[in-house]
Amino acid sequence: MSSTKDLRISTEEIAEARRALRGVAWRTPLLPASRDEEHVFLKLECLQRTGSFKIRGAWNRMSRVDSPGLRRGFVTTSAGNHGQAVAWCARKLGARCVVHVPDNAVQRKVDSILSMGAEVVKKPHEEIMESMTDDRLQKLGMTYIHPFGDRQVMAGQGTVGLEVLEDMPDVRSVVVPVGGGGLINGIAFALKGRKPTISIYGVQAEGAAPLPKSLASGRAEDMGHPRTIADGIAATRVFDYMLPLFRENVDGVLTVSDEEIRYSMRHLASECHVVAEPAGAASLAAVRKYRERLQGPVVAVVSGGNCDPSLLSDAVLKSAP
Ligand SMILES: *Cc1c(COP(=O)(O)O)cnc(C)c1O
């Protein structure tokens, strides 16, 4: 079923998402990364409502559900940020919401989901991955909100790209953390239609990098268990229906180590006064590491800021330059 999904979204669908998001998702700032890196800018989705860009896709999808659908409620699968966004949107819509999370999910994110009135069900990681591919959750009668493989979700994430282009029409490269690929493909569909010369780079953590391998082999690869502090992009596999989109949209995939991510978190906190979670800091880590490969102006999407305080203090106090 999933391999035939058509997720090639149009610029019109993204413009429509933009209208749907008005008054719900905030327009986040685009600011220089530091005084000495004049061509590097940060798109600060860590300041977005609920702490990550995920509310863009969730609201664009959920706000279109009719009233019988709202009475049945919503169900989703997420390690955290998508779950928080779906829970927030469900509360705003006055609907019931059940979030399935892997049993190793970051406690702060789980607490936040609970505080928004959603129900949390803990499941082993493998089971979560399976329920994203089969339609077991849809059969519960509630509307399943996929974290990335959905046209309206992806169109919502694409609105990040529209804002970047408006704020910086001469942008040449955009660097985006990649989990399932909703954010990077949404941004690419938003930007490449309007500005074909732009380059879009994905970022994965070294310990969870199925994308470079899949692009090289031409097959959707599964890497087993993820090993990284960047829980927001801890992908174990590429979904088969996403692979054609990555091939079409992504000009390169950059990988960074956990140490490089920690250092980037530290730089963001001390130089930019920005709190990023590891997945969000990965983009700037990649820009610093691969700077000679990237044409400026470069925008690093700081995709989220929901970070355990202990992890942040660890990064700030202990990461070596
Ligand atoms: C979900 C998420 C990502 C990855 O987005 P995908 O659409 O799954 O590729 C990156 N960073 C943060 C903070 C996230 O929450």
Coordinates of C-alpha atoms and ligand atoms in Angstrom, one line a residue:
M1 CA 0.0 0.0 0.0
S2 CA 2.6 2.5 1.1
S3 CA 4.9 2.1 -1.8
T4 CA 2.3 3.6 -4.1
K5 CA 1.8 6.7 -2.0
D6 CA 2.1 9.8 -4.0
L7 CA 3.6 12.6 -1.9
R8 CA 4.8 15.0 -4.6
I9 CA 3.2 18.1 -3.3
S10 CA 2.6 21.3 -5.2
T11 CA 3.6 24.8 -4.3
E12 CA -0.1 25.6 -4.2
E13 CA -0.7 23.0 -1.5
I14 CA 2.1 24.7 0.5
A15 CA 0.6 28.1 0.0
E16 CA -2.7 26.7 1.2
A17 CA -1.0 25.3 4.3
R18 CA 0.3 28.7 5.0
R19 CA -3.2 30.1 5.1
A20 CA -4.4 27.3 7.3
L21 CA -1.6 28.0 9.8
R22 CA -2.2 31.7 10.2
G23 CA -2.7 32.5 13.8
V24 CA -1.6 29.0 14.9
A25 CA 2.0 28.5 13.9
W26 CA 4.3 31.4 14.6
R27 CA 6.5 32.9 12.0
T28 CA 10.0 32.1 13.5
P29 CA 13.0 34.4 13.1
L30 CA 15.9 33.9 10.7
L31 CA 19.0 35.2 12.4
P32 CA 22.8 35.2 11.7
A33 CA 24.6 32.3 13.5
S34 CA 27.5 34.5 14.7
R35 CA 29.5 37.5 13.9
D36 CA 32.3 35.6 12.2
E37 CA 30.0 33.4 10.1
E38 CA 28.4 36.1 8.0
H39 CA 26.9 33.7 5.5
V40 CA 25.3 31.3 7.9
F41 CA 21.8 31.9 9.2
L42 CA 19.5 30.0 11.6
K43 CA 15.8 29.4 11.0
L44 CA 14.7 29.1 14.7
E45 CA 11.9 26.6 14.7
C46 CA 13.1 25.8 18.3
L47 CA 11.1 28.9 19.2
Q48 CA 8.0 27.5 17.4
R49 CA 4.8 26.8 19.4
T50 CA 5.2 23.4 21.2
G51 CA 9.0 23.7 20.7
S52 CA 9.4 22.4 17.1
F53 CA 8.1 22.8 13.5
K54 CA 5.9 19.7 13.9
I55 CA 2.8 21.9 14.7
R56 CA 2.9 23.1 11.1
G57 CA 2.2 19.7 9.6
A58 CA -0.1 18.5 12.4
W59 CA -2.4 21.6 12.2
N60 CA -2.5 21.6 8.4
R61 CA -3.7 18.0 8.5
M62 CA -5.9 18.0 11.6
S63 CA -7.7 21.3 11.1
R64 CA -9.3 19.9 7.9
V65 CA -11.0 16.9 9.7
D66 CA -14.8 17.2 9.8
S67 CA -16.9 17.1 12.9
P68 CA -17.7 13.3 12.9
G69 CA -13.9 12.9 12.6
L70 CA -13.3 15.3 15.5
R71 CA -15.8 13.3 17.7
R72 CA -13.8 10.1 17.0
G73 CA -10.5 11.8 17.8
F74 CA -6.9 11.4 16.8
V75 CA -4.1 8.8 17.3
T76 CA -0.5 9.1 16.4
T77 CA 3.0 7.6 16.9
S78 CA 5.9 9.8 18.0
A79 CA 9.0 9.9 20.1
G80 CA 7.9 13.3 21.2
N81 CA 7.8 16.4 19.1
H82 CA 5.1 15.2 16.7
G83 CA 3.2 13.8 19.6
Q84 CA 3.3 17.1 21.4
A85 CA 2.2 19.0 18.3
V86 CA -0.7 16.5 17.7
A87 CA -1.7 16.7 21.3
W88 CA -1.7 20.5 21.2
C89 CA -3.8 20.6 18.0
A90 CA -6.3 18.0 19.4
R91 CA -6.8 20.1 22.5
K92 CA -7.3 23.2 20.4
L93 CA -9.9 21.3 18.3
G94 CA -11.5 19.9 21.4
A95 CA -10.8 16.3 20.3
R96 CA -9.6 13.2 22.1
C97 CA -6.0 12.2 21.4
V98 CA -3.9 9.0 21.9
V99 CA -0.2 9.1 21.4
H100 CA 1.9 5.9 21.0
V101 CA 5.5 6.5 22.1
P102 CA 8.5 4.2 22.2
D103 CA 9.3 3.1 25.7
N104 CA 12.6 4.9 25.7
A105 CA 11.1 8.3 24.9
V106 CA 12.5 11.4 26.6
Q107 CA 10.5 11.9 29.8
R108 CA 10.2 15.7 29.3
K109 CA 8.4 15.2 26.0
V110 CA 6.1 12.5 27.4
D111 CA 5.2 14.8 30.4
S112 CA 4.5 17.6 28.0
I113 CA 2.1 15.4 25.9
L114 CA 0.3 14.3 29.1
S115 CA 0.0 17.9 30.3
M116 CA -1.8 18.8 27.1
G117 CA -4.5 16.2 28.0
A118 CA -3.6 13.4 25.6
E119 CA -3.3 9.8 26.5
V120 CA 0.1 8.1 26.2
V121 CA 0.6 4.5 25.4
K122 CA 4.2 3.2 25.7
K123 CA 5.3 0.5 23.2
P124 CA 8.6 -1.1 22.1
H125 CA 10.4 0.8 19.3
E126 CA 9.8 -2.0 16.7
E127 CA 6.1 -2.0 17.4
I128 CA 5.9 1.8 16.8
M129 CA 7.7 1.4 13.5
E130 CA 5.3 -1.3 12.4
S131 CA 2.2 0.6 13.3
M132 CA 3.5 3.4 11.0
T133 CA 3.5 1.1 8.0
D134 CA 0.3 -1.0 8.5
D135 CA -3.1 0.4 9.1
R136 CA -3.8 -1.0 12.5
L137 CA -4.1 2.4 14.1
Q138 CA -6.4 3.7 11.4
K139 CA -8.7 0.8 12.1
L140 CA -9.3 2.0 15.7
G141 CA -11.7 4.6 14.1
M142 CA -9.7 7.6 15.2
T143 CA -7.8 9.6 12.6
Y144 CA -4.2 8.6 12.4
I145 CA -1.8 11.5 12.0
H146 CA 1.4 10.3 10.3
P147 CA 4.5 12.0 11.5
F148 CA 5.8 12.6 7.9
G149 CA 4.3 10.4 5.2
D150 CA 1.2 12.5 4.5
R151 CA 0.6 15.2 1.9
Q152 CA -0.9 17.7 4.3
V153 CA 1.7 17.1 7.0
M154 CA 4.5 17.6 4.4
A155 CA 2.8 20.7 3.0
G156 CA 2.6 22.2 6.5
Q157 CA 6.4 21.5 7.1
G158 CA 7.0 23.1 3.7
T159 CA 5.8 26.5 5.0
V160 CA 9.2 26.7 6.8
G161 CA 10.7 27.0 3.3
L162 CA 8.4 29.8 2.2
E163 CA 9.3 31.9 5.2
V164 CA 13.1 31.3 4.6
L165 CA 12.8 32.5 1.0
E166 CA 10.8 35.5 1.9
D167 CA 13.3 36.6 4.5
M168 CA 16.3 35.8 2.4
P169 CA 15.6 35.7 -1.3
D170 CA 19.3 35.1 -2.2
V171 CA 19.6 31.9 -0.1
R172 CA 21.7 29.3 -1.9
S173 CA 21.8 26.3 0.5
V174 CA 19.4 25.0 3.1
V175 CA 20.6 22.4 5.7
V176 CA 17.8 20.3 7.3
P177 CA 17.8 17.6 9.9
V178 CA 16.2 14.4 8.6
G179 CA 14.2 11.8 10.4
G180 CA 11.4 10.4 8.3
G181 CA 11.9 13.2 5.7
G182 CA 8.7 15.3 6.0
L183 CA 10.5 18.5 6.8
I184 CA 13.2 18.3 4.2
N185 CA 11.0 17.2 1.4
G186 CA 8.3 19.8 2.3
I187 CA 11.0 22.5 2.3
A188 CA 12.4 21.2 -1.0
F189 CA 9.0 21.3 -2.7
A190 CA 8.4 24.8 -1.4
L191 CA 11.8 26.1 -2.6
K192 CA 12.9 24.2 -5.7
G193 CA 9.7 25.1 -7.6
R194 CA 10.4 28.8 -7.0
K195 CA 14.2 28.7 -7.1
P196 CA 15.7 25.7 -8.9
T197 CA 19.3 26.7 -8.2
I198 CA 18.9 26.3 -4.5
S199 CA 20.6 23.3 -2.8
I200 CA 19.0 21.3 -0.1
Y201 CA 21.2 19.2 2.2
G202 CA 20.0 16.6 4.7
V203 CA 21.7 15.9 8.1
Q204 CA 21.7 12.7 10.0
A205 CA 23.6 11.6 13.1
E206 CA 26.4 9.1 12.4
G207 CA 24.8 6.6 14.7
A208 CA 21.4 6.8 12.9
A209 CA 22.1 7.4 9.2
P210 CA 20.1 5.1 6.9
L211 CA 19.6 7.9 4.3
P212 CA 23.1 8.1 2.8
K213 CA 23.2 4.3 2.6
S214 CA 19.8 4.1 1.0
L215 CA 20.6 6.8 -1.6
A216 CA 23.8 5.0 -2.5
S217 CA 22.2 1.6 -2.8
G218 CA 18.9 2.8 -4.3
R219 CA 17.0 0.7 -1.7
A220 CA 15.2 1.8 1.5
E221 CA 17.8 0.5 4.0
D222 CA 17.1 -0.5 7.6
M223 CA 20.0 0.1 10.0
G224 CA 18.7 -1.6 13.2
H225 CA 19.0 0.3 16.5
P226 CA 19.8 4.0 16.4
R227 CA 22.7 5.2 18.5
T228 CA 22.6 9.0 19.0
I229 CA 21.6 11.7 21.5
A230 CA 19.5 13.3 18.7
D231 CA 16.3 11.5 19.5
G232 CA 14.3 13.8 17.1
I233 CA 16.2 12.4 14.1
A234 CA 17.0 8.9 15.4
A235 CA 15.8 7.1 12.2
T236 CA 16.5 3.5 11.8
R237 CA 15.2 3.2 8.3
V238 CA 14.1 5.0 5.2
F239 CA 10.5 4.3 4.2
D240 CA 10.2 3.0 0.7
Y241 CA 7.7 5.6 -0.5
M242 CA 10.0 8.4 0.8
L243 CA 13.0 7.2 -1.2
P244 CA 12.0 8.7 -4.6
L245 CA 11.4 12.0 -2.9
F246 CA 14.8 12.1 -1.3
R247 CA 16.4 11.2 -4.7
E248 CA 14.6 14.0 -6.4
N249 CA 14.9 16.7 -3.7
V250 CA 18.1 16.2 -1.7
D251 CA 21.5 17.4 -3.1
G252 CA 23.5 15.7 -0.4
V253 CA 23.4 14.1 3.0
L254 CA 25.8 15.2 5.7
T255 CA 26.5 13.2 8.9
V256 CA 27.6 14.5 12.2
S257 CA 28.8 12.8 15.4
D258 CA 27.1 13.3 18.8
E259 CA 30.2 15.2 20.0
E260 CA 29.8 17.6 17.1
I261 CA 26.1 18.0 17.9
R262 CA 27.0 18.7 21.6
Y263 CA 29.4 21.3 20.5
S264 CA 26.8 22.9 18.3
M265 CA 24.3 23.0 21.2
R266 CA 27.0 24.8 23.2
H267 CA 27.7 27.3 20.5
L268 CA 24.0 28.0 20.0
A269 CA 23.5 28.5 23.8
S270 CA 26.6 30.6 24.4
E271 CA 26.9 32.6 21.2
C272 CA 23.4 32.8 19.9
H273 CA 21.4 32.6 23.1
V274 CA 19.4 29.8 21.6
V275 CA 18.4 26.5 23.2
A276 CA 18.3 23.7 20.7
E277 CA 17.7 20.0 21.2
P278 CA 20.3 17.7 19.7
A279 CA 18.3 17.1 16.4
G280 CA 17.9 20.9 16.0
A281 CA 21.6 21.6 16.6
A282 CA 22.6 18.9 14.1
S283 CA 22.1 21.3 11.2
L284 CA 24.5 23.9 12.4
A285 CA 27.0 21.2 13.4
A286 CA 26.9 20.0 9.7
V287 CA 27.3 23.6 8.4
R288 CA 30.4 24.1 10.5
K289 CA 31.8 20.7 9.6
Y290 CA 31.2 20.9 5.8
R291 CA 31.5 24.6 5.3
E292 CA 33.7 24.4 2.2
R293 CA 31.1 22.2 0.4
L294 CA 28.2 24.7 1.0
Q295 CA 27.5 27.8 -1.1
G296 CA 26.4 30.8 1.0
P297 CA 24.2 32.2 2.1
V298 CA 23.4 29.0 4.0
V299 CA 20.4 28.5 6.2
A300 CA 20.6 25.9 9.0
V301 CA 17.1 24.8 10.2
V302 CA 17.2 24.6 14.0
S303 CA 14.2 22.3 14.0
G304 CA 13.4 21.9 17.7
G305 CA 14.3 23.1 21.2
N306 CA 12.7 20.4 23.5
C307 CA 15.8 19.4 25.3
D308 CA 16.2 17.7 28.7
P309 CA 17.9 20.3 30.9
S310 CA 20.5 17.8 32.0
L311 CA 21.5 17.0 28.4
L312 CA 21.8 20.7 27.7
S313 CA 23.9 21.4 30.7
D314 CA 26.1 18.4 29.8
A315 CA 26.6 19.8 26.3
V316 CA 27.3 23.3 27.5
L317 CA 29.7 22.4 30.3
K318 CA 31.6 19.4 28.8
S319 CA 31.7 19.6 25.0
A320 CA 35.2 20.4 23.7
P321 CA 35.6 23.0 20.9
Ligands
LIG1 C1 10.7 15.4 13.6 C2 12.0 16.2 13.8 C3 12.9 16.2 12.8 C4 12.9 15.4 11.5 O1 11.7 15.6 10.8 P1 11.2 14.6 9.7 O2 10.1 15.2 9.0 O3 10.9 13.3 10.4 O4 12.4 14.3 8.8 C5 14.0 17.0 13.0 N1 14.2 17.7 14.1 C6 13.3 17.7 15.1 C7 13.5 18.6 16.3 C8 12.1 17.0 15.0 O5 11.2 17.0 15.9

